[in-house]
Structure formats: structure tokens, C-alpha cells
């Protein structure tokens, strides 16, 4: 077993519960953690034997372009895409951050963490 992580990804996107948030947009962050067997890739030095993190980033980017009301929904969509592309993955954990959420006060970000094992 091993882990592949993409941490600190940042996007400008149009998510949010309020219509106004979906119009003006905001900065969002993602951390993505993939647990899978890395032995074959370690032995073969072959990219096709592992999870390609360029593909992971592209999957996340594609989902970030589709507005969602809730961070939970967005995170779940990304998890589903990871499993669709890499069915051999054993678990996926994602942190989804909304920078400067509209709370009426100072808050660096709101964060949702989802984890799913299949």
C-alpha cells in the first residue's frame, strides 16, 4: 500500500449555496489523497502501473468548472471521477476549501473532508 497526494491545489470557481456566490466566484482549494498498491509501479518504473497525478489534477479541474451549491457535493463528484478513472484505487480522501466564506466576519476558509473506500 502507498499514498499519492496532491496538496494545495487552488482554483477560481463558481460554487456556493447563494446565487450571488455562483455569479461572482471565489477561490477554492483541494487536497486529494489516494491510497493504492504502489508495488508494481515501484518495481517497474512504469507510469501505467500507478495513478497518474496529472490525470488526477485534470479530473479535479474538470469538476471545479461545474458549479455546485455544496462543498460536500463537489467533493463527492471528484471522488466518483477518481474511481471511474482508477478502479483499482482502494480509498480516496479529499479536503475542499472555500476561501473567505461569506460569514460576516473573518474566516480564512471553510473546509469539508470526505473519505471513501471501495
PDB file of C-alpha atoms in Angstrom:
ATOM      1  CA  UNK A   1       0.000   0.000   0.000  1.00  0.00           C
ATOM      2  CA  UNK A   2       1.009   3.567  -0.561  1.00  0.00           C
ATOM      3  CA  UNK A   3      -0.386   7.040  -0.912  1.00  0.00           C
ATOM      4  CA  UNK A   4      -0.347   9.587  -3.698  1.00  0.00           C
ATOM      5  CA  UNK A   5      -1.241  13.128  -2.648  1.00  0.00           C
ATOM      6  CA  UNK A   6      -1.927  16.384  -4.423  1.00  0.00           C
ATOM      7  CA  UNK A   7      -1.989  19.107  -1.798  1.00  0.00           C
ATOM      8  CA  UNK A   8      -2.670  22.803  -2.081  1.00  0.00           C
ATOM      9  CA  UNK A   9      -4.403  22.846  -5.455  1.00  0.00           C
ATOM     10  CA  UNK A  10      -6.095  26.221  -5.984  1.00  0.00           C
ATOM     11  CA  UNK A  11      -8.873  27.169  -8.378  1.00  0.00           C
ATOM     12  CA  UNK A  12     -11.137  30.107  -9.076  1.00  0.00           C
ATOM     13  CA  UNK A  13     -14.648  28.701  -9.461  1.00  0.00           C
ATOM     14  CA  UNK A  14     -18.348  29.491  -9.146  1.00  0.00           C
ATOM     15  CA  UNK A  15     -19.623  27.286  -6.320  1.00  0.00           C
ATOM     16  CA  UNK A  16     -21.784  28.298  -3.398  1.00  0.00           C
ATOM     17  CA  UNK A  17     -25.161  27.971  -1.796  1.00  0.00           C
ATOM     18  CA  UNK A  18     -26.165  31.527  -2.641  1.00  0.00           C
ATOM     19  CA  UNK A  19     -26.865  32.565  -6.233  1.00  0.00           C
ATOM     20  CA  UNK A  20     -24.561  35.544  -5.788  1.00  0.00           C
ATOM     21  CA  UNK A  21     -21.622  33.249  -4.971  1.00  0.00           C
ATOM     22  CA  UNK A  22     -22.202  31.387  -8.218  1.00  0.00           C
ATOM     23  CA  UNK A  23     -22.156  34.668 -10.143  1.00  0.00           C
ATOM     24  CA  UNK A  24     -19.083  36.372  -8.671  1.00  0.00           C
ATOM     25  CA  UNK A  25     -16.972  33.275  -7.954  1.00  0.00           C
ATOM     26  CA  UNK A  26     -14.366  32.633  -5.297  1.00  0.00           C
ATOM     27  CA  UNK A  27     -11.047  30.948  -4.659  1.00  0.00           C
ATOM     28  CA  UNK A  28     -11.196  27.257  -3.705  1.00  0.00           C
ATOM     29  CA  UNK A  29      -8.607  24.741  -2.631  1.00  0.00           C
ATOM     30  CA  UNK A  30      -8.328  20.961  -2.831  1.00  0.00           C
ATOM     31  CA  UNK A  31      -6.161  18.343  -1.195  1.00  0.00           C
ATOM     32  CA  UNK A  32      -6.503  14.866  -2.676  1.00  0.00           C
ATOM     33  CA  UNK A  33      -5.152  11.670  -1.084  1.00  0.00           C
ATOM     34  CA  UNK A  34      -5.230   8.346  -2.925  1.00  0.00           C
ATOM     35  CA  UNK A  35      -4.408   5.021  -1.254  1.00  0.00           C
ATOM     36  CA  UNK A  36      -3.461   2.234  -3.606  1.00  0.00           C
ATOM     37  CA  UNK A  37      -0.925  -0.526  -4.159  1.00  0.00           C
ATOM     38  CA  UNK A  38       2.237   1.136  -5.464  1.00  0.00           C
ATOM     39  CA  UNK A  39       4.371  -2.007  -5.595  1.00  0.00           C
ATOM     40  CA  UNK A  40       4.060  -2.668  -9.353  1.00  0.00           C
ATOM     41  CA  UNK A  41       4.930   0.942 -10.186  1.00  0.00           C
ATOM     42  CA  UNK A  42       7.878   0.876  -7.780  1.00  0.00           C
ATOM     43  CA  UNK A  43       9.234  -2.315  -9.335  1.00  0.00           C
ATOM     44  CA  UNK A  44       8.561  -1.483 -12.994  1.00  0.00           C
ATOM     45  CA  UNK A  45       9.160   2.302 -13.051  1.00  0.00           C
ATOM     46  CA  UNK A  46       6.111   2.406 -15.380  1.00  0.00           C
ATOM     47  CA  UNK A  47       3.614   5.282 -15.136  1.00  0.00           C
ATOM     48  CA  UNK A  48       0.828   2.990 -16.394  1.00  0.00           C
ATOM     49  CA  UNK A  49       1.169   0.911 -13.204  1.00  0.00           C
ATOM     50  CA  UNK A  50       0.116   3.742 -10.894  1.00  0.00           C
ATOM     51  CA  UNK A  51      -2.227   6.698 -10.537  1.00  0.00           C
ATOM     52  CA  UNK A  52      -1.049   9.472 -12.835  1.00  0.00           C
ATOM     53  CA  UNK A  53      -1.263  12.690 -10.829  1.00  0.00           C
ATOM     54  CA  UNK A  54      -1.561  14.795 -13.978  1.00  0.00           C
ATOM     55  CA  UNK A  55      -4.783  12.902 -14.687  1.00  0.00           C
ATOM     56  CA  UNK A  56      -5.900  13.422 -11.064  1.00  0.00           C
ATOM     57  CA  UNK A  57      -5.395  17.162 -11.432  1.00  0.00           C
ATOM     58  CA  UNK A  58      -7.294  17.224 -14.737  1.00  0.00           C
ATOM     59  CA  UNK A  59     -10.218  15.327 -13.149  1.00  0.00           C
ATOM     60  CA  UNK A  60     -10.360  17.839 -10.301  1.00  0.00           C
ATOM     61  CA  UNK A  61     -10.103  20.798 -12.690  1.00  0.00           C
ATOM     62  CA  UNK A  62     -12.972  19.481 -14.831  1.00  0.00           C
ATOM     63  CA  UNK A  63     -15.239  19.130 -11.788  1.00  0.00           C
ATOM     64  CA  UNK A  64     -14.260  22.565 -10.476  1.00  0.00           C
ATOM     65  CA  UNK A  65     -15.670  24.048 -13.687  1.00  0.00           C
ATOM     66  CA  UNK A  66     -19.177  22.689 -12.907  1.00  0.00           C
ATOM     67  CA  UNK A  67     -20.934  24.821 -10.255  1.00  0.00           C
ATOM     68  CA  UNK A  68     -22.117  23.120  -7.063  1.00  0.00           C
ATOM     69  CA  UNK A  69     -24.137  24.510  -4.172  1.00  0.00           C
ATOM     70  CA  UNK A  70     -22.307  22.490  -1.506  1.00  0.00           C
ATOM     71  CA  UNK A  71     -18.654  21.618  -0.972  1.00  0.00           C
ATOM     72  CA  UNK A  72     -19.818  18.143   0.037  1.00  0.00           C
ATOM     73  CA  UNK A  73     -21.395  17.624  -3.378  1.00  0.00           C
ATOM     74  CA  UNK A  74     -18.316  18.871  -5.191  1.00  0.00           C
ATOM     75  CA  UNK A  75     -16.009  16.609  -3.169  1.00  0.00           C
ATOM     76  CA  UNK A  76     -18.214  13.582  -3.781  1.00  0.00           C
ATOM     77  CA  UNK A  77     -18.216  14.231  -7.537  1.00  0.00           C
ATOM     78  CA  UNK A  78     -14.420  14.337  -7.575  1.00  0.00           C
ATOM     79  CA  UNK A  79     -14.191  11.087  -5.588  1.00  0.00           C
ATOM     80  CA  UNK A  80     -16.529   9.399  -8.087  1.00  0.00           C
ATOM     81  CA  UNK A  81     -14.388  10.608 -11.002  1.00  0.00           C
ATOM     82  CA  UNK A  82     -11.233   9.223  -9.388  1.00  0.00           C
ATOM     83  CA  UNK A  83     -12.835   5.785  -9.007  1.00  0.00           C
ATOM     84  CA  UNK A  84     -14.222   5.930 -12.563  1.00  0.00           C
ATOM     85  CA  UNK A  85     -10.710   6.539 -13.939  1.00  0.00           C
ATOM     86  CA  UNK A  86      -8.755   4.384 -11.493  1.00  0.00           C
ATOM     87  CA  UNK A  87     -10.979   1.496 -10.300  1.00  0.00           C
ATOM     88  CA  UNK A  88      -8.025  -0.211  -8.580  1.00  0.00           C
ATOM     89  CA  UNK A  89      -7.709   2.635  -6.035  1.00  0.00           C
ATOM     90  CA  UNK A  90      -8.561   1.469  -2.516  1.00  0.00           C
ATOM     91  CA  UNK A  91      -9.555   4.764  -0.896  1.00  0.00           C
ATOM     92  CA  UNK A  92      -9.852   8.465  -1.663  1.00  0.00           C
ATOM     93  CA  UNK A  93      -9.843  11.344   0.809  1.00  0.00           C
ATOM     94  CA  UNK A  94     -10.440  14.927  -0.239  1.00  0.00           C
ATOM     95  CA  UNK A  95     -10.383  18.282   1.515  1.00  0.00           C
ATOM     96  CA  UNK A  96     -12.356  21.019  -0.228  1.00  0.00           C
ATOM     97  CA  UNK A  97     -11.718  24.604   0.926  1.00  0.00           C
ATOM     98  CA  UNK A  98     -13.708  27.759   0.241  1.00  0.00           C
ATOM     99  CA  UNK A  99     -11.517  30.784   0.921  1.00  0.00           C
ATOM    100  CA  UNK A 100     -13.097  33.749   2.699  1.00  0.00           C
ATOM    101  CA  UNK A 101     -16.580  32.238   3.075  1.00  0.00           C
ATOM    102  CA  UNK A 102     -19.433  34.762   3.353  1.00  0.00           C
ATOM    103  CA  UNK A 103     -19.925  34.580   7.127  1.00  0.00           C
ATOM    104  CA  UNK A 104     -19.981  38.249   8.018  1.00  0.00           C
ATOM    105  CA  UNK A 105     -16.626  38.014   9.781  1.00  0.00           C
ATOM    106  CA  UNK A 106     -13.042  36.908   9.383  1.00  0.00           C
ATOM    107  CA  UNK A 107     -12.577  33.262   8.409  1.00  0.00           C
ATOM    108  CA  UNK A 108      -9.674  32.137   6.237  1.00  0.00           C
ATOM    109  CA  UNK A 109     -11.609  29.183   4.797  1.00  0.00           C
ATOM    110  CA  UNK A 110     -14.414  26.726   5.293  1.00  0.00           C
ATOM    111  CA  UNK A 111     -13.333  23.127   4.761  1.00  0.00           C
ATOM    112  CA  UNK A 112     -15.102  19.840   4.132  1.00  0.00           C
ATOM    113  CA  UNK A 113     -13.287  16.488   4.318  1.00  0.00           C
ATOM    114  CA  UNK A 114     -14.714  13.395   2.646  1.00  0.00           C
ATOM    115  CA  UNK A 115     -13.241   9.893   2.566  1.00  0.00           C
ATOM    116  CA  UNK A 116     -14.471   6.829   0.740  1.00  0.00           C
ATOM    117  CA  UNK A 117     -13.084   3.306   0.453  1.00  0.00           C
ATOM    118  CA  UNK A 118     -14.256   0.910  -2.245  1.00  0.00           C
TER     119      UNK A 118
END
